[in-house]
Short mmCIF file of C-alpha atoms and ligand atoms in Angstrom, two decimals:
data_model
loop_
_atom_site.label_atom_id
_atom_site.label_comp_id
_atom_site.label_asym_id
_atom_site.label_seq_id
_atom_site.Cartn_x
_atom_site.Cartn_y
_atom_site.Cartn_z
CA MET A 1348 -31.42 10.02 29.44
CA THR A 1349 -31.12 6.63 27.96
CA ALA A 1350 -33.75 3.44 28.01
CA GLU A 1351 -34.85 1.16 30.54
CA SER A 1352 -34.54 -1.84 30.35
CA ALA A 1353 -35.21 -5.24 32.07
CA VAL A 1354 -31.67 -5.50 34.16
CA GLY A 1355 -29.54 -3.19 35.04
CA HIS A 1356 -25.78 -3.36 35.94
CA GLY A 1357 -23.21 -1.75 37.87
CA ARG A 1358 -20.04 -2.33 38.97
CA ALA A 1359 -17.35 0.02 41.37
CA HIS A 1360 -13.51 -1.39 43.32
CA GLY A 1361 -12.03 -1.68 46.26
CA LYS A 1362 -8.95 0.71 47.06
CA VAL A 1363 -6.44 1.21 49.21
CA ILE A 1364 -5.01 4.66 51.54
CA LEU A 1365 -1.70 5.47 50.94
CA LEU A 1366 -1.46 8.46 53.57
CA GLY A 1367 -4.20 10.24 55.65
CA GLU A 1368 -6.49 7.53 56.76
CA HIS A 1369 -8.71 9.39 59.91
CA ALA A 1370 -7.15 12.52 59.63
CA ALA A 1371 -9.41 12.66 56.28
CA VAL A 1372 -12.54 13.33 58.66
CA TYR A 1373 -11.54 16.24 60.00
CA GLY A 1374 -10.44 17.82 56.53
CA SER A 1375 -6.70 16.44 56.47
CA PRO A 1376 -6.21 15.22 52.95
CA ALA A 1377 -5.64 11.67 52.10
CA ILE A 1378 -3.96 10.09 48.64
CA ALA A 1379 -6.31 6.55 47.98
CA LEU A 1380 -5.71 3.90 45.04
CA PRO A 1381 -8.35 2.47 43.69
CA VAL A 1382 -7.61 -1.24 43.34
CA ALA A 1383 -9.35 -2.32 39.65
CA ALA A 1384 -8.71 -5.85 40.33
CA LEU A 1385 -11.22 -6.10 43.33
CA PRO A 1386 -14.64 -5.32 41.82
CA VAL A 1387 -17.82 -5.65 43.00
CA SER A 1388 -21.16 -6.18 40.01
CA ALA A 1389 -24.37 -5.60 40.69
CA ARG A 1390 -27.31 -6.85 38.75
CA VAL A 1391 -30.85 -5.64 39.56
CA SER A 1392 -34.05 -6.48 38.26
CA ARG A 1393 -37.67 -5.69 38.82
CA HIS A 1394 -38.61 -7.91 41.35
CA LEU A 1395 -41.82 -9.19 41.84
CA GLY A 1396 -42.44 -12.37 43.76
CA PRO A 1397 -42.91 -12.99 47.59
CA THR A 1398 -39.60 -12.03 49.61
CA GLU A 1399 -38.00 -13.32 52.80
CA SER A 1400 -35.55 -10.95 54.30
CA ASP A 1401 -36.87 -7.67 52.68
CA HIS A 1402 -35.76 -4.07 53.44
CA GLY A 1403 -39.30 -2.95 52.30
CA ARG A 1404 -40.63 0.25 52.02
CA ARG A 1405 -44.47 1.89 51.67
CA GLY A 1406 -44.59 -2.17 50.87
CA VAL A 1407 -42.12 -1.79 48.11
CA ARG A 1408 -39.99 -4.58 48.11
CA ILE A 1409 -36.18 -4.19 47.68
CA ARG A 1410 -34.24 -7.33 48.14
CA PHE A 1411 -29.94 -7.58 48.21
CA TRP A 1412 -28.58 -11.05 47.55
CA VAL A 1413 -24.60 -11.52 47.41
CA GLN A 1414 -21.68 -14.31 47.26
CA HIS A 1415 -21.41 -14.50 51.06
CA GLN A 1416 -23.42 -13.60 54.16
CA ILE A 1417 -22.15 -9.59 55.39
CA SER A 1418 -23.00 -8.14 58.69
CA ARG A 1419 -26.05 -6.00 59.06
CA SER A 1420 -24.81 -2.52 59.53
CA SER A 1421 -22.72 -3.11 55.86
CA GLY A 1422 -26.15 -4.17 54.75
CA SER A 1423 -27.86 -1.26 56.17
CA SER A 1424 -25.36 1.40 54.81
CA LEU A 1425 -25.99 -0.49 51.33
CA TYR A 1426 -29.74 -0.18 51.89
CA ALA A 1427 -29.49 3.43 53.00
CA ALA A 1428 -27.36 4.42 49.25
CA VAL A 1429 -30.09 2.41 47.16
CA ALA A 1430 -32.70 4.38 49.22
CA ALA A 1431 -31.17 7.42 49.07
CA ALA A 1432 -31.21 7.29 44.92
CA ARG A 1433 -34.72 5.80 44.87
CA GLN A 1434 -36.22 8.53 46.73
CA GLN A 1435 -34.29 11.00 44.47
CA TRP A 1436 -35.22 9.55 41.43
CA ASP A 1437 -38.70 8.98 42.19
CA LEU A 1438 -38.41 5.03 42.23
CA LEU A 1439 -40.24 4.15 45.91
CA ASP A 1440 -42.43 2.39 44.08
CA LEU A 1441 -40.54 0.25 41.63
CA PRO A 1442 -40.06 -3.14 43.90
CA VAL A 1443 -36.13 -4.39 42.91
CA GLU A 1444 -33.96 -7.20 43.72
CA PHE A 1445 -29.90 -7.06 43.60
CA ARG A 1446 -27.57 -9.34 42.77
CA LEU A 1447 -24.21 -8.38 43.88
CA HIS A 1448 -20.78 -10.01 43.47
CA CYS A 1449 -18.32 -8.52 45.49
CA SER A 1450 -14.62 -9.92 45.60
CA ILE A 1451 -13.46 -7.12 47.92
CA PRO A 1452 -13.00 -8.87 51.77
CA LEU A 1453 -14.80 -7.16 54.03
CA GLY A 1454 -14.14 -4.90 57.17
CA ARG A 1455 -11.05 -5.31 55.85
CA GLY A 1456 -10.15 -1.52 55.53
CA LEU A 1457 -10.50 -1.91 51.19
CA GLY A 1458 -13.91 -0.06 50.58
CA SER A 1459 -15.99 -2.87 50.56
CA SER A 1460 -18.94 -0.85 51.31
CA ALA A 1461 -18.71 2.01 49.75
CA ALA A 1462 -18.24 -0.07 46.38
CA CYS A 1463 -20.75 -2.11 46.77
CA ALA A 1464 -23.45 1.16 47.05
CA ALA A 1465 -21.74 2.40 44.05
CA ALA A 1466 -22.14 -0.67 42.19
CA CYS A 1467 -25.99 -0.47 43.28
CA VAL A 1468 -26.87 3.11 42.34
CA SER A 1469 -25.08 2.89 39.17
CA ALA A 1470 -26.93 -0.57 38.37
CA LEU A 1471 -30.49 0.60 39.46
CA ALA A 1472 -29.76 3.96 37.25
CA ASP A 1473 -29.02 1.39 34.53
CA LEU A 1474 -31.88 0.11 34.86
CA VAL A 1475 -34.19 2.92 34.62
CA GLY A 1476 -31.71 4.12 31.77
CA ARG A 1477 -30.50 7.35 34.02
CA ALA A 1478 -27.46 8.87 33.45
CA VAL A 1479 -25.74 9.21 36.75
CA ASP A 1480 -22.75 12.16 37.23
CA PRO A 1481 -19.97 11.22 39.41
CA ILE A 1482 -20.57 14.39 41.75
CA GLU A 1483 -24.43 12.84 42.53
CA LEU A 1484 -23.20 8.96 42.18
CA PHE A 1485 -20.45 9.82 44.86
CA ARG A 1486 -23.42 11.70 47.22
CA LEU A 1487 -25.45 9.14 47.43
CA VAL A 1488 -22.51 6.26 48.15
CA GLN A 1489 -21.73 8.99 50.90
CA CYS A 1490 -25.73 8.85 52.22
CA GLY A 1491 -24.23 4.70 53.09
CA GLU A 1492 -21.09 5.83 54.09
CA ARG A 1493 -21.99 8.16 56.89
CA LEU A 1494 -24.25 5.67 58.26
CA ALA A 1495 -21.62 2.52 57.74
CA HIS A 1496 -18.68 4.92 59.55
CA GLY A 1497 -20.90 7.42 61.82
CA ARG A 1498 -18.32 10.39 60.40
CA ALA A 1499 -16.76 9.35 56.81
CA SER A 1500 -14.56 11.58 55.17
CA GLY A 1501 -15.59 10.85 51.98
CA VAL A 1502 -12.49 9.35 50.29
CA ASP A 1503 -13.81 5.43 50.39
CA ALA A 1504 -17.23 7.09 48.01
CA TRP A 1505 -14.44 8.78 45.88
CA ALA A 1506 -12.36 5.72 45.83
CA ALA A 1507 -14.94 3.59 44.79
CA ILE A 1508 -15.83 5.42 40.95
CA SER A 1509 -12.64 6.45 40.33
CA HIS A 1510 -10.08 5.15 38.36
CA HIS A 1511 -6.55 7.01 39.11
CA LEU A 1512 -4.38 7.64 42.14
CA LEU A 1513 -6.53 10.54 44.07
CA TRP A 1514 -5.43 13.52 46.04
CA PHE A 1515 -8.97 13.34 48.24
CA GLU A 1516 -9.53 16.69 50.90
CA ASP A 1517 -12.08 18.13 52.17
CA GLY A 1518 -15.08 16.20 50.03
CA ALA A 1519 -13.75 16.41 46.93
CA ALA A 1520 -10.80 14.49 45.01
CA ARG A 1521 -8.19 15.00 41.99
CA THR A 1522 -6.17 12.66 39.96
CA LEU A 1523 -2.79 12.75 41.28
CA SER A 1524 0.19 11.94 38.70
CA GLY A 1525 3.38 10.30 39.96
CA ARG A 1526 6.16 8.63 38.18
CA LEU A 1527 6.77 6.31 40.84
CA ARG A 1528 8.01 2.93 40.11
CA ALA A 1529 7.04 0.84 42.93
CA THR A 1530 4.73 -2.20 43.95
CA LEU A 1531 2.14 -2.27 46.79
CA VAL A 1532 2.13 -5.10 48.92
CA ILE A 1533 -1.43 -5.59 50.71
CA ALA A 1534 -1.68 -7.94 53.39
CA ASP A 1535 -4.63 -9.02 54.92
CA THR A 1536 -4.34 -9.87 59.03
CA GLY A 1537 -7.71 -11.89 58.93
CA ILE A 1538 -9.11 -9.69 61.15
CA CYS A 1539 -12.42 -7.49 60.62
CA GLY A 1540 -12.23 -4.28 61.56
CA SER A 1541 -14.98 -1.54 61.98
CA THR A 1542 -14.31 1.44 60.50
CA ARG A 1543 -17.17 2.98 62.86
CA ARG A 1544 -15.08 1.94 66.43
CA ALA A 1545 -11.97 3.28 64.93
CA VAL A 1546 -13.45 6.56 63.77
CA GLU A 1547 -14.91 6.55 67.20
CA LEU A 1548 -11.82 6.15 68.86
CA VAL A 1549 -9.95 8.22 67.13
CA SER A 1550 -12.15 11.42 67.50
CA GLU A 1551 -12.05 10.30 71.61
CA GLU A 1552 -8.27 10.37 71.59
CA LEU A 1553 -8.52 13.71 70.10
CA GLN A 1554 -11.01 15.34 72.36
CA SER A 1555 -8.84 13.87 75.79
CA SER A 1556 -5.63 14.66 74.34
CA SER A 1557 -4.28 18.12 72.92
CA GLY A 1558 -1.12 15.72 71.86
CA CYS A 1559 -3.57 13.75 70.29
CA ARG A 1560 -4.84 17.05 68.09
CA ARG A 1561 -1.25 18.69 66.95
CA LEU A 1562 -0.75 14.93 65.19
CA LEU A 1563 -3.29 16.06 62.94
CA ASP A 1564 -1.19 18.97 61.49
CA ARG A 1565 1.87 16.55 61.32
CA ALA A 1566 -0.81 14.39 59.69
CA SER A 1567 -1.66 16.44 57.00
CA GLU A 1568 2.47 17.70 56.91
CA LEU A 1569 3.05 14.00 55.79
CA THR A 1570 0.12 13.29 53.07
CA ARG A 1571 1.16 17.05 51.33
CA SER A 1572 5.07 15.75 51.30
CA ALA A 1573 3.90 12.53 50.27
CA ALA A 1574 2.35 13.89 47.23
CA GLU A 1575 5.53 15.52 46.10
CA MET A 1576 7.45 12.45 46.88
CA ILE A 1577 4.76 10.75 44.20
CA GLU A 1578 5.24 13.08 42.03
CA ALA A 1579 8.91 13.23 42.19
CA GLY A 1580 9.42 8.96 41.73
CA ASP A 1581 10.87 9.13 44.97
CA VAL A 1582 9.96 5.42 46.79
CA PRO A 1583 12.09 5.59 50.33
CA ALA A 1584 11.05 9.21 50.90
CA LEU A 1585 7.53 8.15 50.76
CA GLY A 1586 8.06 4.84 52.36
CA ARG A 1587 9.40 6.96 55.54
CA ALA A 1588 6.84 9.30 55.11
CA MET A 1589 4.02 6.01 55.15
CA ASN A 1590 6.15 4.94 58.13
CA SER A 1591 5.93 7.99 60.51
CA PHE A 1592 2.28 8.25 59.43
CA GLN A 1593 1.86 4.26 61.21
CA SER A 1594 3.11 6.14 64.02
CA ILE A 1595 0.29 8.41 64.39
CA LEU A 1596 -2.56 5.60 63.44
CA ARG A 1597 -0.35 4.04 66.44
CA ARG A 1598 -0.96 6.92 68.86
CA TRP A 1599 -4.31 7.52 67.86
CA GLY A 1600 -5.40 3.82 68.90
CA VAL A 1601 -6.06 1.97 65.72
CA SER A 1602 -3.11 -0.12 64.52
CA SER A 1603 -3.45 -3.62 66.33
CA PRO A 1604 -0.86 -6.55 67.49
CA GLU A 1605 -1.47 -8.28 64.43
CA LEU A 1606 -1.05 -5.49 62.37
CA GLU A 1607 1.95 -4.56 64.11
CA ASN A 1608 3.44 -8.33 63.65
CA LEU A 1609 3.11 -7.98 59.60
CA ILE A 1610 4.49 -4.32 59.33
CA ALA A 1611 7.52 -5.45 61.19
CA ALA A 1612 7.85 -8.79 59.03
CA ALA A 1613 7.59 -6.32 56.36
CA THR A 1614 10.00 -3.73 57.49
CA ARG A 1615 13.02 -6.40 57.85
CA ALA A 1616 12.08 -8.24 54.31
CA GLY A 1617 13.08 -4.81 52.68
CA ALA A 1618 9.94 -2.80 52.59
CA ALA A 1619 10.91 1.26 51.85
CA GLY A 1620 7.59 1.89 54.40
CA ALA A 1621 4.60 -0.27 55.93
CA LYS A 1622 1.32 1.33 57.29
CA LEU A 1623 -2.06 -0.01 58.48
CA THR A 1624 -4.67 1.24 55.59
CA GLY A 1625 -7.96 2.01 55.81
CA GLY A 1626 -9.70 2.33 59.80
CA GLY A 1627 -7.57 -0.26 61.32
CA LEU A 1628 -8.22 -2.72 64.80
CA GLY A 1629 -7.63 -5.38 62.33
CA GLY A 1630 -7.86 -5.48 58.36
CA CYS A 1631 -4.67 -4.95 56.21
CA VAL A 1632 -1.57 -3.96 56.31
CA LEU A 1633 -0.04 -1.91 53.14
CA ALA A 1634 3.67 -2.19 52.39
CA LEU A 1635 5.54 -0.08 49.63
CA THR A 1636 8.57 -1.93 48.19
CA THR A 1637 10.21 -1.69 44.80
CA PRO A 1638 9.69 -4.42 41.84
CA GLU A 1639 12.35 -6.09 42.89
CA THR A 1640 11.93 -6.26 46.77
CA ALA A 1641 8.57 -6.88 45.97
CA PRO A 1642 8.59 -11.19 46.09
CA ASP A 1643 10.80 -10.93 49.98
CA VAL A 1644 8.05 -8.61 51.40
CA VAL A 1645 5.29 -10.93 50.30
CA GLU A 1646 6.74 -14.09 51.17
CA ALA A 1647 7.63 -12.49 54.88
CA LEU A 1648 4.29 -11.39 54.67
CA SER A 1649 2.87 -14.70 53.98
CA ARG A 1650 5.34 -15.85 56.62
CA ALA A 1651 4.09 -14.32 59.33
CA GLY A 1652 0.69 -15.35 58.84
CA ALA A 1653 -1.14 -13.17 56.70
CA ALA A 1654 -4.22 -14.75 55.77
CA HIS A 1655 -4.02 -13.33 52.36
CA VAL A 1656 -0.99 -11.32 50.03
CA TRP A 1657 -1.66 -9.23 47.11
CA THR A 1658 0.46 -6.76 44.98
CA THR A 1659 -0.85 -3.75 43.00
CA ALA A 1660 1.61 -1.58 41.11
CA VAL A 1661 1.46 2.42 41.75
CA GLN A 1662 1.16 3.96 38.63
CA ASP A 1663 -0.25 6.76 36.69
CA GLY A 1664 -3.49 6.32 34.99
CA PRO A 1665 -6.30 3.79 35.38
CA PRO A 1666 -5.63 0.37 36.90
CA THR A 1667 -6.00 -2.59 34.55
CA PRO A 1668 -6.73 -5.82 36.63
CA SER A 1669 -2.98 -7.10 35.35
CA THR A 1670 -1.30 -4.75 38.17
CA LEU A 1671 -2.83 -6.84 40.85
CA GLU A 1672 -1.97 -10.33 41.27
CA LEU A 1673 -3.79 -12.79 43.50
CA LEU A 1674 -0.91 -14.99 45.29
CA CYS A 1675 -2.87 -17.05 47.44
CA PRO A 1676 -4.83 -18.75 44.95
CA SER A 1677 -6.52 -21.19 47.50
CA GLU A 1678 -8.08 -18.29 49.46
CA ARG A 1679 -10.00 -16.63 45.70
CA ILE A 1680 -12.92 -15.24 46.60
CA ARG A 1681 -15.83 -18.04 46.11
CA GLU A 1682 -18.00 -17.69 43.29
CA TYR A 1683 -21.86 -16.68 43.59
CA ASP A 1684 -24.03 -18.80 44.72
CA GLY A 1685 -27.27 -16.73 44.57
CA HIS A 1686 -28.80 -19.01 46.67
CA ARG A 1687 -28.30 -17.03 50.10
CA PRO A 1688 -29.43 -13.83 51.55
CA GLY A 1689 -27.28 -11.03 52.39
CA TYR A 1690 -27.69 -8.25 54.30
CA THR A 1691 -31.06 -9.70 56.89
C1 MEV B 2833 -11.87 4.54 55.98
O1 MEV B 2833 -11.29 3.94 54.70
C2 MEV B 2833 -10.72 5.73 56.14
C3 MEV B 2833 -10.89 6.90 56.86
O2 MEV B 2833 -10.76 7.75 57.35
C4 MEV B 2833 -12.80 6.66 57.30
C5 MEV B 2833 -13.29 7.96 56.36
O3 MEV B 2833 -12.18 8.93 55.85
O4 MEV B 2833 -14.41 8.35 55.99
C6 MEV B 2833 -10.92 5.56 58.53
#
């Protein structure tokens, strides 16, 4: 237990899923890479003034501000995580105001909702001088994720608070070691996907066809073999596994013409493999390249109409900001302006 302070600070970050999205909701494994260069920072203070757009409880005010407007659904998931922490830590009578700076584009499958929740819950713990261990933090973030996704496997919540390549299975996560000399290229279609809608869609597909259900086993096999390929540093084989996983996601109906356009562009430019990452129905494509082929793939994705393109190294150990470059500086996330309430 540390001392209470006037303000509390918390941080978290975005993620990409290499393989296993959607299947993870049904207990299959997933491999996720935390992306430290897509950070979220939260600052919380004891809030005393009157507010307009509050989520109040028992007359006690709680308010969130972010640097740009976000949707009501993302806001509710954040509120749910913070509400669970306030309840669990007996802080329902404490009025608080959060200010967030989120550099993760929202609704792109990069884990913005989990990262915002993790940063706020950590900031609240810091404010009241409470030590919070990773499992407690994960559980609180999951309260919001369940609200955001309907069914949430927990992979986003773990990735938001971890610093290593992760093996995730059945709600638990561990570090995955690897010797992969590879560059991941992340390309944004610029289209917001809805993870909740995508998770519902896959659930409908699984109920309607035994062929779709059988693909769950195939998804697990692919993810398990991908872990061995990462361990062995086999980029071409991992690329093929990613392509096969994309075929499954396509069958489940969560790809889109815009995603397929970027996948085709990355493949033509020499990527070892390419697939959507996260929920799909918009959002981002993840292409596996070598450091040598990465520039051609980046250029091809930009030419094919990607709204943003980033690269990040796959490495064993904590990712650092230098491992991810923002390749479209003109699209830099705007600085926090402090005047627009979000989560209303
Ligand atoms: C979203 O990033 C990943 C999904 O598998 C949902 C989940 O696992 O909670 C689509």
